[in-house]
Amino acid sequence: MKIKLKHCLWLFLLFVQIAAAQESISGKVTDKKGLPIPGANIVVQGKNISAQTDFDGLFKIAAKKGEILVVSYVSYKTVEVPASNNVTIQLDEVQNELETVVVVGYGTQSKRNLTDNIARVTAKDIQQIPVSNVQNALVGKLAGVQITQTNGKVDGGINIRVRGAASISAGTQPLYVLDGIPLINDDESSNGAPTNPLLTLSTNEIESIDVLKDASSAAIYGARGANGVVLITTKKGREGKGTFTVNLSQGVSEATHKRKWLNAKQYVELLQEAGRNVNDLESVEDELEYLSQGTDWRNGAVDTNWQDIALKTGYTTDADFSASGGDEKTKYFFSGAYNNTTGIVDSNTLERFTARTNVSHKVTDRLTLGMNLGFSRSLIHRVQDDNSFSSPLQSVAQAPISPARLEDGSANPNTEYSNYLLAKDNTFWKTIMRRLTGKLFAEFRILSSLKFNSDFSYDLLSQTEDYWQGKNAPFMATDGAVFATSVNTENYVSSNYFTFDKTFAEKHTFNVVAGMEFNKYNRRYQDVNSIYFSSDDFQTVDGGAEVNEGHGSETDYAFVSQFGRLNYSFQNKYLLKASIRRDGSSRFGKNERFGVFPAFSAGWVISQEEFLKDSKAISNLKIKGSWGKLGNAEIGNFASRQLYRPNPYNLKSGLTFDQPGNDDLTWEKSAQTDFGFEIGFIDRFSIEADYYQKDTDGLLFEVPLPISSGAASINKNIGKIRSNGFELTINTKNIDTENFKWNTSFNLTTNESKVKSLPNDNRDIIVGYNINRVGENISSFYLVEYAGVDPDNGDALFYKNTKKADGTLDRTTTRNYSEAERIIAGNPFPTLMSGLTNTILYKGFDFTFTFQGEWGASIYNSAGIYQSTAADYFDNQTADQLNRWQNPGDITDVPQARFGGSNGTQDSSRYLDKADFVRLRNLTLGYTLPKDVLKDLGMSSLRIYFTAVNLLTFTNYEGNDPEARRDDSGIGEDFYSAPPARTTAIGVNFNF
């Protein structure tokens, strides 16, 4: 008993001695503004002792006074400070891209430990750029992401291709996710020209945009990730003093480029020559007399520039505000924005209001509740689609000798084609998009390393369109008409998932996410048409005498999903990631309703190895690779179903067989591989390079059926395509001093998207000017090859390109178009893209500019057969037609002018042009006033700035603009398409 008592006493004294030696040090970690940083790591240097700060930035750690504490937190510089009681440690935010936190879907991750390929922009990259849609602000800033606005209309659709095409017949647009809410991105336009549903977002509410490009990052979204995923994160409140920000700007816009057209004198001379060349001068001059409406057309009494009437000076007004702040319990962010854009296309305007509130509240130490709520209303006055005679841009076909308006100011009704000014004066097309997005979320921390999230998200897109035509509208035969549509689309998502995040033995770091999700979508559409109006003062459906037509439909689909992801890091050197998602959808055949989408990735941070850890030259070196499978569910709601459609006869109801079912129909599947490396030098220079290959299998096609089956075709998963290329991103800190900073970011992307197999024994699929052929680029241009002009007689020539007996092509020329065969003549998609951004800060001045370039694409001008034909008809001609052949021996590409002679007017490579360009995409110059000047005004900062979009364009493209495309159909096609706007604006930003 004495021995035991002796031992106990000895152990007690030893414990007291150890406790005395291990003093408990307390302190606080804050940022430079004094705001607490929760979750910061504190480690006693050289010992296996660590701690983390709580919600208030406070910590306690067993350490002696004078021992070195190593304090670190993501996106802040790591500091080493001597331990002392009640110490306050300030961390400085760093611009080091390795410390950037990126959104990865159901969580976040630091770029340092990232094995995926994710491109990111933040608020500072896109704010105050004078564009009406979010996507346009991203152009040139993301490797592997091509963003193209259809044309220069304010409501123009947006095409985004992430790492090339992943489909031919299914959807090609990425999945957009706003704060965890999958956004509705349906084009609900009724007039043939697409609208952009994401017009409803404002850049002032966005904190960051992360684009998931490879399969490893996007696989967590499974069946909807094949075209990439765009994660949009809105701004949140932070603990500390409340802030209030106001931004105001005013801009002016004009077309980036206008084509040169014939004036009245040139037009008359060319038409007369074309008439003489076919011995029909008299009928030509008779028509010129009619077109001139009694004016002296021989002496140019009227010289109407129809292009200047169609393309106007535009104006842009932006005003937005935000308020944010919070305390240890509650954080808030409120914002509102107003945009009023008068487009460069006559009668095309946009007015948008947006509002957002994001609030979170810490109910207990374990439970946090929150809500994100956004609303927008966009009013768009639209014009007809490009293929309509009453579209403003088609007015360039009118004769310059025709007056646009008569002496009384009314639109001239007697022009060669319908005068679009009649539509301007007597019609309107009004579209209103209302959007409500909301999210309720709860986060319950079960353990310090384990939490549970439950989110309910909702997206409602409500759109109405009203098309009114008065009695004097073009082609009006019913004394006025009104067409009205209404569509309500809603999408709600319930997500529940666990997150486990813990480091064991300071070496093994695990992050595990596991959960399930249910997604339900519903769309209800109605339209009605009313005719015979007693007066143009009545402009709604009930003003007509007869409601002669109406339609209505309702559709929905659902997804149910389970997902999981594991990230593992050993000593921050060896990185592994695995994810899996199982999706089921009502869209697919009952035998193939569920799919599993796995992904794996790994990385080795070589710079953390002992032989490089202390290197002063190499600050980061990482190699990485990934593989995964994704799906494309955008095949329509009923592609797998056997369908019948109403077929009433003699006022009796009836049904007609419409589509055979396919119980095995499922999503298109895309397997993607990625290899790359990252290297950084002295925290000033970094390179990220990747090679990717994306193989899509099971393409959706309509496969012909025997006539005896009762149906023409059936939907099947047949066909393969492959996209591959390289991506390179270089970031440099050229100068980094207290008063002068200069940073550069450069990205370069190559891409080829080729067809690997097709249905019906790899038979070519030809649609219009495009072809899909095995071994060739997707949707290649398929045209007869133009061979120029015969110098002896002015005939247009074409290469025969018929196959000889030995298999080679006959390259002789012919004037007979029907003797020539079509060939693959070009690619509608670029094969090389690049972006260069420079940011310069000098004292109070900031200067940023971005160049964007694309190479390898071609554009087919399908309007060329009317407007560049040396007066084959009465359409006005492009100025290059003055170079037509006139005398034997003339060397030119423009055939002899022959009115009605069809001399080279057929579809051919004559109207195909390279669309390579380099563009100064945006430029901003700002000045922030010194703080001592603002001291008495109660402001924390005041900045004035000048900003511009599409300021300069360098290209040899002969059309309106290398980014202008036909808005109603056609891949890579221009058809009287409006060029983008060049906008310059000045603004002021206040912070209180």
Coordinates of C-alpha atoms in Angstrom, one line a residue, residues 264 267-272 281-298 399 401-402 416 874:
A264 CA -27.8 55.4 -105.4
Y267 CA -26.6 51.0 -107.7
V268 CA -28.2 52.5 -110.8
E269 CA -25.1 52.1 -112.9
L270 CA -24.6 48.5 -111.9
L271 CA -28.3 47.6 -112.6
Q272 CA -28.2 49.3 -116.0
L281 CA -32.4 47.2 -120.0
E282 CA -36.0 48.4 -120.5
S283 CA -37.6 46.2 -117.8
V284 CA -34.8 47.0 -115.4
E285 CA -35.3 50.8 -115.9
D286 CA -39.1 50.3 -115.5
E287 CA -38.5 48.8 -112.1
L288 CA -36.0 51.5 -111.1
E289 CA -38.7 54.0 -111.9
Y290 CA -41.1 52.2 -109.6
L291 CA -38.6 51.9 -106.8
S292 CA -37.8 55.6 -106.9
Q293 CA -41.4 56.6 -106.4
G294 CA -41.3 59.4 -108.9
T295 CA -38.0 60.9 -107.9
D296 CA -35.2 61.5 -110.3
W297 CA -33.3 58.2 -109.9
R298 CA -31.0 58.9 -112.8
A399 CA -32.8 49.9 -103.2
I401 CA -33.1 55.0 -104.7
S402 CA -36.3 54.2 -102.6
E416 CA -38.9 46.2 -103.4
F874 CA -32.8 44.5 -107.5

